[in-house]
Amino acid sequence: MEQNSLININNLVKRFPVGKGEFTALNGIDLTFETGEFAGLVGPSGSGKTTLLNIIGSLDTPSDGSVNVIGQDIANLNIKKAAVLRRQHMGFIFQTYNLLPVYTVYENIEFPLLLLKMSGSDRKKAVMDALDWVGLTDKIKSRPAQLSGGECQRVAIARAMVKKPELVLADEPTANLDAANSHNILKMMAKLNKELKTTFIFATHDDKVIQYLKRKISLEDGKIVNDENVINKGE
Amino acid sequence: MIRFLFKGLLRDRSRSLLPILVVTAGVTLTVFAFCYVNGILGDMIEFSAKYTSGHVKIMTRAYAENKDQVPNDLALLEVNDLISNLHDDYPKMEFVQRISFGGLLDAPDENGETKKQGVVVGMAADLISENTKEIERLNLDGALRKGRFPEKSNEVLLSDEFATKLEVSPGDKVTLITSTMYGGMSIQNFVIAGTIEFGVQFMDRSGMIADISGIQNAMDMNDACGELLGFLEMANYDDIAALNVETTFNEKYTDPNDEFSPVMTRLKNDSIMAGYFEYMDGAVGILISIFILAMSIVLWNTGLIGGLRRYGEIGVRLAIGEEKGHIYRSMILESIFVGIIGSFLGTIIGLGFSFWVQEVGINIGEIMKNSKMMVPSVFRAHITPTAYYLGFIPGLFSVVLGTMLSGIGIYKRKTASLFKELET
Ligand SMILES: Nc1ncnc2c1ncn2[C@@H]1O[C@H](COP(=O)(O)OP(=O)(O)OP(=O)(O)O)[C@@H](O)[C@H]1O
Ligand SMILES: [Mg+2]
């Protein structure tokens, strides 16, 4: 077992109680991710993509097997420590953006840094950098309701990236976007992945996303059926 | 972080405005209700002061010990000397003589034979001297039903009902049969000057008000009176000032070895009044509890609705790595802010309203047409320093409690379902 990898998953099983019985959503997953990967979990609906992303993101715990993320054993992490892990090392991108509606673009991006108790001047610099990455420096004072869907998702990317986390997890980030915007944000994330060496893991069944992946992990019925490195459009 | 939270709170009107309104309304009601109860109880205290206890009351030690029996044989003597001494000692206070008496009242026919007779309950006060305030103090003005006020020492006021029962009217003669302070029989004629309505049943059945000099004459009580009531210069009873007067007076005038030496008790020491004071404290406690309860329930629900609206926000905050306790505490912090603002506004509005009712009063006398002597006709609120902070107790407590209850949901939230929840 290579403990130096960013993520180490060994024989992961996840069962959900369903009625009186159990449903096995993930069944014997073995995976490793290295720093700087741009990987995607792909597969049909119900194959276990979100479930796996949840466990990697310390939002859920495995039923069996071991999952080690950035040096933390997810199975034995209490909710407090899990929160710390997410706060310090992870960024999340959701299908529906989930920006805080009463705050401006600037404040939405600033929020994760406030949780990290970063000083005012560092915060300002980091937020301005993040705005620059996603090309929204002119929308600083806008509220989410005043932005287009593509712009909202760019704010969400900036929010996930502003603290320069080791790992960004994105579940169906393009599901609500049109083709042009989907390509736009994927290019953005591919660029950030390259420049900042941030590891990205997607859960998607969108071909537009798949085109950009450097590694494609196919799931079916909770099992990995294929795991390949691909030469993608971005290269 | 705190600034960040407040920014959100101020911008999200539905998060701040509704709870602030609820708190403001509740605190306004609390403050006003407090001042109003204060006013009514204050009126009751004042009422008792005017009729029976004064702010302070001087009796002989022997009289005080048996005061329930109104033992006029133990009355204060050399009262005029005592009053002039008191004027030197307490120049801002007013002291008035009172005698309570009982007996039979006889209404004769034109031949001098008894026509009707009844038991009389009487009170004597200074009604005829030039600068007397007793007519006003005893609230006689609006209560007069027939005739006029006494102008001579042998003129009296009779309860209107009692007069009807005795078949007498103003101008008629009545005979008071009672005992002198030395135990002898006293038979004295009086003239009815007017009739009044007391508004209190037992006084209406047999009440009489006479001038003090007429009764002193009838009862052989020259320069003597049963009770000397003292009134402080302020309109409302002030226990600290009264205590001060009581202490200094008793130090100077009371002789423990002489049961005819004068002794002073202040209003709060009067056994019935002590109950009122306790009642006041109890009423305030109940009042606050009710408002805390009612407002908490409303705010709990407001919080639950707010929690639903903020479901997504809380989810994102959890995903980003904010701890549950931190979110919970931040919501309580917000609620304290809401509580302070609402309490502040509510206190100002409540005090304003109370001030108006304190100055103007709610005059039920006008509605009732004829006022009665012993029924207060104007209700006034009374603002005490407590009213300045009292509202903050239910204001803050309820909003924090409401938030604590509604926020418990945060702890039940499963992070495992965040991705799914945040996808819809
Ligand atoms: N909390 C749960 N309780 C019971 N079953 C669950 C739970 N969460 C997921 N499942 C089941 O596990 C399987 C995998 O779910 P998951 O959400 O990971 O699929 P997915 O690959 O993300 O699908 P989609 O592409 O539709 O998002 C599904 O059959 C789902 O019904
Ligand atoms: Mg999914």
XYZ file of C-alpha atoms and ligand atoms in Angstrom:
691
model
C 0.000 0.000 0.000
C 1.488 3.295 -1.060
C 0.915 5.681 1.822
C 2.468 8.581 -0.068
C -0.448 8.902 -2.449
C -2.956 11.694 -1.926
C -5.806 9.217 -1.671
C -5.637 5.516 -0.924
C -8.744 3.371 -1.131
C -8.591 -0.312 -0.264
C -11.433 -2.735 -0.648
C -14.018 -0.059 0.082
C -17.552 -1.301 0.647
C -20.525 0.957 1.276
C -23.859 -0.502 2.249
C -27.064 1.393 2.866
C -29.893 0.058 4.967
C -32.916 -0.351 2.761
C -36.074 -1.538 4.428
C -35.084 -4.588 6.448
C -32.132 -5.455 4.282
C -29.122 -3.673 2.886
C -28.120 -2.288 -0.435
C -24.491 -2.416 -1.454
C -23.749 0.804 -3.318
C -19.976 0.302 -3.485
C -18.468 -3.107 -3.556
C -14.713 -3.644 -3.195
C -13.275 -0.429 -4.570
C -9.475 -0.161 -4.801
C -8.141 3.167 -5.979
C -5.241 5.544 -5.533
C -5.037 9.181 -6.566
C -1.815 11.129 -6.826
C -1.407 14.849 -6.402
C -2.360 16.774 -9.522
C -4.739 14.293 -11.054
C -7.691 15.400 -13.140
C -9.893 12.357 -12.803
C -13.522 11.498 -13.293
C -15.857 8.862 -11.933
C -18.150 7.993 -14.783
C -20.912 5.491 -15.193
C -24.653 5.147 -15.409
C -27.050 6.579 -12.894
C -26.997 4.628 -9.649
C -23.550 3.205 -10.241
C -22.162 4.774 -7.031
C -20.328 7.884 -8.250
C -21.776 10.293 -5.710
C -21.452 7.743 -2.935
C -17.740 7.370 -3.628
C -17.242 11.125 -3.880
C -19.015 11.537 -0.536
C -16.659 9.144 1.180
C -13.554 10.692 -0.344
C -14.895 14.074 0.767
C -15.344 12.835 4.373
C -19.041 13.578 4.144
C -19.806 9.895 4.673
C -17.965 6.922 6.124
C -17.175 3.523 4.595
C -18.966 0.383 5.777
C -15.844 -1.657 5.195
C -12.299 -1.311 3.887
C -9.955 1.600 4.372
C -9.992 5.060 2.894
C -7.098 7.374 3.498
C -7.392 10.946 2.282
C -4.557 13.418 2.765
C -3.196 11.395 5.649
C -6.556 11.018 7.395
C -8.318 7.704 7.930
C -11.879 8.506 6.868
C -13.395 5.499 8.653
C -12.209 6.729 12.020
C -12.754 10.428 11.616
C -15.254 12.072 13.943
C -17.468 14.819 12.507
C -15.326 17.548 13.976
C -12.102 16.223 12.465
C -13.901 15.594 9.181
C -14.996 19.232 9.164
C -11.406 20.300 9.791
C -10.183 18.111 6.936
C -12.709 19.599 4.531
C -12.096 23.114 5.757
C -8.344 22.940 5.353
C -7.794 20.671 2.401
C -10.857 20.354 0.214
C -13.022 22.377 -2.092
C -16.497 21.364 -3.216
C -18.360 22.211 -6.385
C -22.030 21.376 -6.638
C -24.361 20.894 -9.531
C -26.541 23.801 -8.411
C -23.708 26.202 -7.426
C -25.165 26.803 -3.951
C -23.843 30.278 -3.498
C -25.034 32.193 -0.442
C -27.696 34.480 -1.886
C -27.375 37.444 0.484
C -23.652 37.798 -0.056
C -21.793 39.374 -2.933
C -19.505 37.437 -5.252
C -16.548 38.705 -3.270
C -18.030 37.664 0.065
C -19.025 34.219 -1.194
C -15.454 33.561 -2.222
C -14.122 35.044 0.989
C -16.223 32.791 3.213
C -13.952 29.677 3.292
C -11.044 31.918 4.240
C -12.994 33.369 7.163
C -13.429 29.841 8.463
C -9.669 29.427 8.230
C -9.231 32.643 10.235
C -6.955 34.099 7.579
C -5.865 37.708 8.103
C -7.660 40.490 6.250
C -4.904 41.365 3.833
C -4.121 37.746 2.948
C -7.798 37.173 2.441
C -8.151 40.074 0.100
C -5.236 38.979 -2.009
C -6.461 35.389 -2.210
C -9.988 36.435 -3.185
C -8.699 38.793 -5.872
C -6.490 36.004 -7.269
C -9.406 33.593 -7.336
C -11.615 36.156 -9.067
C -8.867 36.612 -11.612
C -8.633 32.837 -12.274
C -12.309 32.654 -13.136
C -12.428 36.018 -14.893
C -14.959 37.709 -12.666
C -13.021 40.672 -11.341
C -15.677 42.975 -12.731
C -18.507 41.251 -10.809
C -17.098 41.635 -7.312
C -20.131 43.423 -5.933
C -22.823 41.439 -7.729
C -25.188 39.152 -5.900
C -25.695 35.571 -7.162
C -29.204 36.422 -8.342
C -27.700 38.938 -10.761
C -25.377 36.394 -12.385
C -25.892 33.875 -15.165
C -25.632 30.161 -14.434
C -22.160 29.978 -15.945
C -21.003 32.924 -13.865
C -22.452 31.358 -10.728
C -20.542 28.161 -11.347
C -17.366 30.189 -11.897
C -17.939 31.853 -8.513
C -18.411 28.384 -7.037
C -15.106 27.287 -8.587
C -13.397 30.352 -7.180
C -14.901 29.592 -3.774
C -13.605 26.027 -3.944
C -10.166 27.144 -5.144
C -9.550 30.282 -3.104
C -7.819 28.487 -0.254
C -5.701 26.511 -2.750
C -6.854 23.137 -1.454
C -5.090 19.868 -2.304
C -8.331 18.351 -3.500
C -11.448 19.614 -5.283
C -14.500 17.380 -5.552
C -17.161 18.211 -8.104
C -20.417 16.339 -8.541
C -22.002 16.923 -11.949
C -20.662 20.477 -12.180
C -21.996 20.989 -15.693
C -25.444 19.474 -15.302
C -27.133 22.846 -15.231
C -24.981 24.553 -17.844
C -25.194 24.823 -21.591
C -22.396 23.503 -23.800
C -20.471 26.760 -24.112
C -20.443 27.382 -20.399
C -19.565 23.770 -19.671
C -16.490 23.958 -21.873
C -15.625 27.295 -20.409
C -15.555 26.145 -16.792
C -13.802 22.881 -17.633
C -11.030 24.767 -19.377
C -10.781 26.925 -16.320
C -10.495 23.951 -13.992
C -8.030 22.177 -16.290
C -5.869 25.293 -16.225
C -6.011 25.575 -12.449
C -5.182 21.888 -12.172
C -2.105 22.451 -14.265
C -0.948 25.668 -12.619
C -1.719 24.942 -8.986
C -1.326 21.140 -9.061
C -4.731 20.834 -7.423
C -6.240 17.365 -7.684
C -9.725 17.343 -9.232
C -12.140 14.446 -8.962
C -15.415 14.663 -10.827
C -18.530 12.540 -10.735
C -20.236 12.851 -14.089
C -21.905 11.232 -16.979
C -21.558 14.294 -19.172
C -19.470 13.659 -22.301
C -18.340 17.259 -22.343
C -16.665 16.712 -18.969
C -15.287 13.334 -19.957
C -13.470 14.918 -22.916
C -11.298 16.903 -20.528
C -10.440 14.115 -18.081
C -6.924 12.803 -17.876
C -8.128 9.712 -16.082
C -11.461 8.032 -16.487
C -12.688 5.591 -13.837
C -15.801 3.736 -14.921
C -18.190 2.432 -12.299
C -20.981 -0.013 -12.726
C -23.116 -1.401 -9.907
C -20.645 -0.217 -7.294
C -17.616 -1.774 -8.943
C -14.794 -0.358 -11.001
C -15.074 -1.806 -14.478
C -12.439 0.291 -16.162
C -9.704 2.721 -15.063
C -7.718 4.341 -17.837
C -5.493 7.313 -18.462
C -6.623 9.190 -21.517
C -5.074 11.669 -23.874
C -7.659 14.377 -23.819
C -8.648 17.455 -25.731
C -6.939 19.784 -23.263
C -3.456 18.429 -23.992
C -16.629 36.346 10.822
C -19.008 38.259 13.100
C -19.107 41.119 10.648
C -19.779 38.649 7.898
C -22.734 37.207 9.819
C -24.222 40.599 10.586
C -23.913 41.648 6.975
C -25.986 38.638 6.029
C -28.445 39.295 8.801
C -28.985 42.901 7.803
C -29.348 42.121 4.122
C -31.666 39.207 4.581
C -34.736 41.117 5.655
C -36.874 38.065 6.160
C -34.235 36.657 8.463
C -33.968 39.774 10.592
C -37.133 41.780 10.150
C -39.737 39.263 11.233
C -37.936 38.191 14.417
C -37.157 41.817 15.236
C -40.825 42.671 14.804
C -41.889 39.795 17.008
C -39.413 40.769 19.705
C -40.314 44.440 19.414
C -44.020 43.705 19.731
C -43.509 41.388 22.678
C -41.172 43.744 24.483
C -43.503 46.682 23.853
C -46.330 44.726 25.442
C -44.153 43.583 28.329
C -42.948 47.069 29.129
C -46.384 48.592 28.791
C -48.097 45.849 30.776
C -45.470 46.227 33.479
C -45.951 49.985 33.686
C -49.693 49.545 33.642
C -49.751 46.952 36.423
C -47.310 49.150 38.255
C -49.684 52.048 37.830
C -52.722 50.121 39.013
C -50.943 48.668 41.996
C -49.500 52.089 42.646
C -53.027 53.471 42.538
C -54.166 50.808 44.966
C -51.333 51.713 47.271
C -52.092 55.389 46.917
C -55.763 54.618 47.501
C -54.955 52.877 50.713
C -52.636 55.731 51.666
C -55.359 58.306 51.198
C -58.092 56.526 53.093
C -56.471 54.524 55.804
C -52.740 54.313 56.087
C -51.142 57.519 54.850
C -47.600 57.198 53.575
C -46.856 57.029 57.262
C -49.297 56.819 60.134
C -48.896 57.964 63.751
C -50.880 56.381 66.570
C -50.246 55.777 70.228
C -48.413 52.544 70.868
C -51.486 51.151 72.607
C -53.778 52.174 69.756
C -51.397 50.632 67.239
C -51.452 47.331 69.072
C -55.246 47.171 68.893
C -55.799 49.192 65.788
C -58.276 46.697 64.311
C -60.708 47.620 67.053
C -60.274 51.365 66.421
C -59.790 52.059 70.141
C -60.449 55.790 70.335
C -59.983 55.671 74.103
C -56.299 55.196 73.285
C -56.173 58.189 70.933
C -53.277 60.584 70.529
C -53.463 63.590 72.792
C -52.076 67.115 72.362
C -52.215 66.598 68.655
C -51.776 70.252 67.698
C -48.437 70.452 69.471
C -47.349 67.244 67.840
C -48.328 68.517 64.387
C -46.430 71.751 64.800
C -43.358 69.777 65.904
C -43.771 67.561 62.881
C -43.914 70.596 60.617
C -40.531 71.622 61.957
C -39.085 68.114 61.619
C -40.533 67.317 58.186
C -41.377 70.653 56.561
C -42.227 69.109 53.205
C -44.726 66.621 54.546
C -48.355 67.067 55.315
C -50.008 65.585 58.403
C -53.756 65.220 58.768
C -55.962 64.067 61.619
C -58.394 61.239 61.183
C -60.880 59.599 63.511
C -62.714 56.433 62.658
C -65.849 55.874 64.620
C -68.969 53.766 64.781
C -72.347 54.022 66.430
C -76.011 54.389 65.723
C -77.523 57.023 63.503
C -81.031 58.079 64.350
C -83.328 59.906 61.956
C -86.102 61.627 63.946
C -89.539 62.589 62.654
C -90.986 66.091 63.095
C -91.870 65.253 66.706
C -88.383 64.193 67.597
C -89.314 60.496 67.730
C -87.173 57.914 66.017
C -88.310 57.438 62.442
C -85.478 55.224 61.223
C -82.229 54.066 62.734
C -79.119 52.396 61.445
C -75.599 51.357 62.356
C -73.131 53.910 61.082
C -69.504 53.530 60.012
C -67.891 56.904 60.065
C -64.723 58.700 59.233
C -63.803 62.163 60.347
C -61.365 64.343 58.459
C -60.713 68.029 58.128
C -63.372 69.067 55.632
C -63.962 72.703 56.454
C -60.725 74.497 57.269
C -59.640 76.912 54.593
C -56.686 75.139 52.992
C -57.739 71.558 53.528
C -56.812 69.101 50.814
C -58.906 66.340 52.316
C -61.901 66.804 49.975
C -59.614 66.249 47.018
C -57.578 63.539 48.724
C -60.678 61.563 49.634
C -61.889 61.916 46.047
C -65.143 63.494 47.214
C -65.587 65.953 44.366
C -67.140 63.705 41.755
C -68.844 61.491 44.292
C -71.321 64.065 45.577
C -74.854 63.036 44.625
C -77.049 65.526 46.483
C -76.486 68.747 48.404
C -73.076 70.240 49.034
C -69.952 69.744 51.141
C -70.026 70.568 54.868
C -69.270 74.167 55.764
C -69.787 73.951 59.517
C -68.441 71.472 62.024
C -71.877 69.972 62.660
C -72.510 69.193 58.990
C -71.913 65.729 57.581
C -71.988 63.744 54.356
C -73.993 60.549 54.274
C -73.911 57.688 51.846
C -76.652 58.243 49.297
C -77.983 54.749 49.825
C -77.888 55.101 53.609
C -79.716 58.424 53.404
C -82.436 56.859 51.295
C -82.750 54.051 53.809
C -83.059 56.523 56.675
C -85.462 58.618 54.562
C -83.389 61.740 55.077
C -82.071 64.288 52.621
C -79.798 67.332 52.754
C -80.916 69.803 55.364
C -82.378 67.126 57.624
C -81.150 66.458 61.112
C -79.677 63.158 62.296
C -78.533 62.087 65.730
C -75.289 60.207 66.248
C -75.272 57.938 69.264
C -71.773 56.802 70.162
C -69.362 56.853 73.069
C -66.884 59.499 74.136
C -63.231 58.653 74.316
C -63.599 58.371 78.069
C -66.314 55.754 77.767
C -69.345 57.954 78.377
C -72.455 58.074 76.239
C -72.460 60.663 73.472
C -75.578 61.942 71.727
C -75.000 64.652 69.195
C -77.088 66.191 66.466
C -75.712 66.741 62.976
C -77.128 68.262 59.816
C -76.842 66.437 56.517
C -75.023 68.702 54.043
C -74.949 66.259 51.142
C -74.921 62.655 50.041
C -72.174 60.754 48.280
C -71.619 57.455 46.575
C -68.672 55.552 48.028
C -68.629 52.789 45.444
C -67.724 50.240 48.106
C -70.597 48.175 49.376
C -70.126 48.292 53.124
C -69.540 52.028 53.086
C -72.561 52.630 50.877
C -74.693 50.655 53.274
C -73.810 52.748 56.314
C -71.109 55.275 55.589
C -70.781 58.777 56.947
C -68.110 61.410 56.634
C -67.916 64.133 59.189
C -65.688 67.075 59.860
C -62.993 66.287 62.394
C -63.902 69.149 64.735
C -67.535 68.035 64.927
C -66.541 64.516 65.888
C -63.871 65.673 68.314
C -66.598 67.688 69.949
C -69.073 64.801 69.974
C -66.585 62.321 71.354
C -64.867 64.564 73.868
C -61.681 64.352 71.900
C -60.490 67.932 72.071
C -56.963 68.163 70.696
C -57.043 64.388 70.222
C -57.384 62.095 67.253
C -57.163 58.396 66.580
C -54.683 58.516 63.768
C -52.406 61.093 62.260
C -51.677 60.373 58.612
C -48.507 61.750 57.026
C -48.057 62.290 53.306
C -44.737 62.648 51.522
C -44.421 65.424 49.000
C -44.227 63.071 45.982
C -47.448 61.734 44.563
C -46.369 58.088 44.630
C -45.361 56.178 47.681
C -41.616 56.040 48.101
C -40.674 53.356 50.557
C -37.150 54.570 51.126
C -38.279 58.089 51.989
C -41.050 56.666 54.186
C -38.604 54.375 55.973
C -36.374 57.323 56.669
C -39.224 59.324 58.188
C -40.406 56.326 60.166
C -36.981 55.682 61.636
C -36.216 59.253 62.599
C -39.657 59.825 64.051
C -39.618 56.730 66.198
C -36.137 57.505 67.462
C -37.249 60.906 68.586
C -40.809 60.434 69.810
C -41.401 56.841 70.802
C -40.891 55.848 74.381
C -41.005 52.064 74.792
C -42.063 52.469 78.394
C -44.988 54.747 77.657
C -47.832 53.094 75.847
C -49.397 56.470 75.100
C -46.319 57.758 73.319
C -46.733 58.111 69.568
C -45.374 55.532 67.191
C -45.102 55.716 63.425
C -45.540 52.907 60.882
C -44.956 53.345 57.208
C -47.348 52.141 54.538
C -45.335 49.076 53.606
C -45.498 47.831 57.175
C -49.240 47.943 57.123
C -50.230 44.295 56.976
C -52.607 44.538 54.002
C -50.197 46.644 51.985
C -47.313 44.247 52.455
C -49.406 41.801 50.430
C -49.729 44.291 47.600
C -45.998 44.713 47.391
C -45.490 40.989 47.162
C -48.283 40.761 44.644
C -46.486 43.335 42.525
C -43.289 41.276 42.435
C -45.251 38.135 41.665
C -47.212 39.828 38.895
C -44.025 40.989 37.221
C -42.567 37.492 37.341
C -45.691 35.961 35.833
C -45.858 38.663 33.197
C -42.294 38.058 32.061
C -42.737 34.295 32.043
C -45.845 34.523 29.882
C -44.159 36.758 27.362
C -41.038 34.625 27.271
C -43.150 31.565 26.618
C -45.389 33.107 23.972
C -42.581 34.869 22.159
C -40.325 31.828 22.291
C -42.962 29.728 20.589
C -43.469 32.313 17.872
C -39.721 32.755 17.432
C -39.145 29.032 17.477
C -41.478 28.769 14.528
C -39.957 31.782 12.865
C -36.603 30.112 13.356
C -37.857 26.862 11.864
C -39.149 28.684 8.805
C -35.872 30.570 8.591
C -34.031 27.272 8.951
C -35.916 25.854 5.987
C -35.092 28.894 3.926
C -31.469 28.616 4.917
C -31.296 24.883 4.417
C -29.068 25.258 1.388
C -26.831 27.824 3.026
C -26.293 25.638 6.072
C -25.585 22.661 3.841
C -22.888 24.525 1.952
C -21.358 25.775 5.151
C -21.208 22.216 6.480
C -19.676 20.957 3.231
C -17.069 23.700 3.215
C -16.023 22.457 6.624
C -17.730 24.675 9.146
C -18.460 22.724 12.302
C -22.044 22.180 13.393
C -21.439 23.807 16.742
C -19.938 26.803 15.017
C -22.986 27.238 12.804
C -25.292 26.758 15.787
C -23.407 29.314 17.820
C -23.334 31.759 14.939
C -27.116 31.525 14.713
C -27.426 32.191 18.423
C -25.114 35.151 18.036
C -27.383 36.471 15.305
C -30.372 35.942 17.564
C -28.744 37.917 20.374
C -28.249 40.750 17.931
C -31.893 40.499 16.870
C -32.917 40.321 20.527
C -31.000 43.450 21.461
C -32.366 45.476 18.557
C -35.925 44.244 19.101
C -35.763 44.782 22.857
C -34.353 48.237 22.376
C -37.095 49.247 19.952
C -39.764 47.562 22.045
C -38.586 49.281 25.205
C -38.663 52.678 23.523
C -42.149 52.140 22.112
C -43.438 50.572 25.324
C -42.036 53.399 27.426
C -43.475 55.990 25.066
C -46.890 54.441 25.289
C -46.601 54.066 29.056
C -45.478 57.644 29.391
C -48.565 58.773 27.549
C -50.811 56.706 29.809
C -48.858 57.925 32.804
C -49.339 61.570 31.936
C -52.814 61.501 30.447
C -54.292 58.426 32.039
C -57.176 56.353 30.811
C -60.161 58.138 32.260
C -62.911 55.657 32.867
C -64.673 58.272 35.013
C -65.849 59.976 31.853
C -67.198 56.740 30.511
C -68.924 55.927 33.771
C -70.535 59.363 33.939
C -70.576 59.616 37.745
C -67.435 58.771 39.602
C -67.496 57.116 42.970
C -65.515 58.162 45.957
C -63.609 54.977 46.643
C -63.277 53.726 43.047
C -60.383 55.240 41.154
C -61.654 56.721 37.912
C -58.403 57.414 36.121
C -56.008 54.590 35.423
C -52.461 55.658 35.021
C -49.378 53.728 34.046
C -46.359 54.291 36.201
C -42.819 54.115 34.836
C -40.166 52.921 37.259
C -36.465 52.403 36.464
C -37.135 48.670 36.183
C -39.163 49.358 33.039
C -35.978 50.493 31.274
C -34.385 47.061 31.325
C -37.220 44.681 32.093
C -38.185 44.137 28.439
C -34.692 42.913 27.588
C -35.245 39.816 29.690
C -38.089 38.328 27.622
C -36.719 39.950 24.453
C -33.309 38.321 24.599
C -34.360 35.153 26.343
C -37.140 34.309 23.925
C -35.204 34.932 20.750
C -32.231 32.939 21.987
C -34.461 30.135 23.217
C -36.437 30.142 19.964
C -33.209 29.941 17.972
C -31.757 27.249 20.185
C -34.853 25.124 19.670
C -35.166 25.689 15.968
C -31.432 25.303 15.412
C -31.255 21.816 16.875
C -32.048 20.600 13.360
C -28.487 21.469 12.393
C -27.210 18.684 14.612
C -29.519 16.193 12.961
C -28.268 17.085 9.520
C -26.305 14.266 7.850
C -23.323 15.417 5.857
C -23.600 12.230 3.805
C -26.599 13.566 1.966
C -25.232 17.046 1.300
C -24.275 16.439 -2.315
C -27.686 15.017 -3.041
C -29.565 17.728 -1.169
C -27.586 20.439 -2.785
C -28.323 19.109 -6.211
C -31.976 19.982 -6.266
N -28.631 7.106 1.617
C -28.936 6.103 0.799
N -29.751 5.128 1.204
C -30.048 4.094 0.388
N -29.566 3.942 -0.830
C -28.734 4.875 -1.291
C -28.382 6.015 -0.491
N -27.536 6.800 -1.213
C -27.370 6.145 -2.406
N -28.087 5.030 -2.440
C -28.142 4.096 -3.538
O -26.829 3.799 -3.939
C -26.733 3.731 -5.351
C -25.652 4.666 -5.805
O -26.080 5.977 -5.608
P -25.252 7.214 -6.115
O -25.986 8.432 -5.709
O -23.870 7.063 -5.671
O -25.333 7.046 -7.693
P -24.709 7.982 -8.817
O -23.761 7.127 -9.571
O -24.200 9.215 -8.234
O -25.987 8.241 -9.704
P -26.399 9.586 -10.500
O -25.592 9.565 -11.735
O -27.839 9.387 -10.764
O -26.124 10.724 -9.613
C -28.105 4.058 -5.877
O -28.762 2.873 -6.249
C -28.800 4.709 -4.727
O -30.177 4.415 -4.780
Mg -24.770 11.209 -8.351
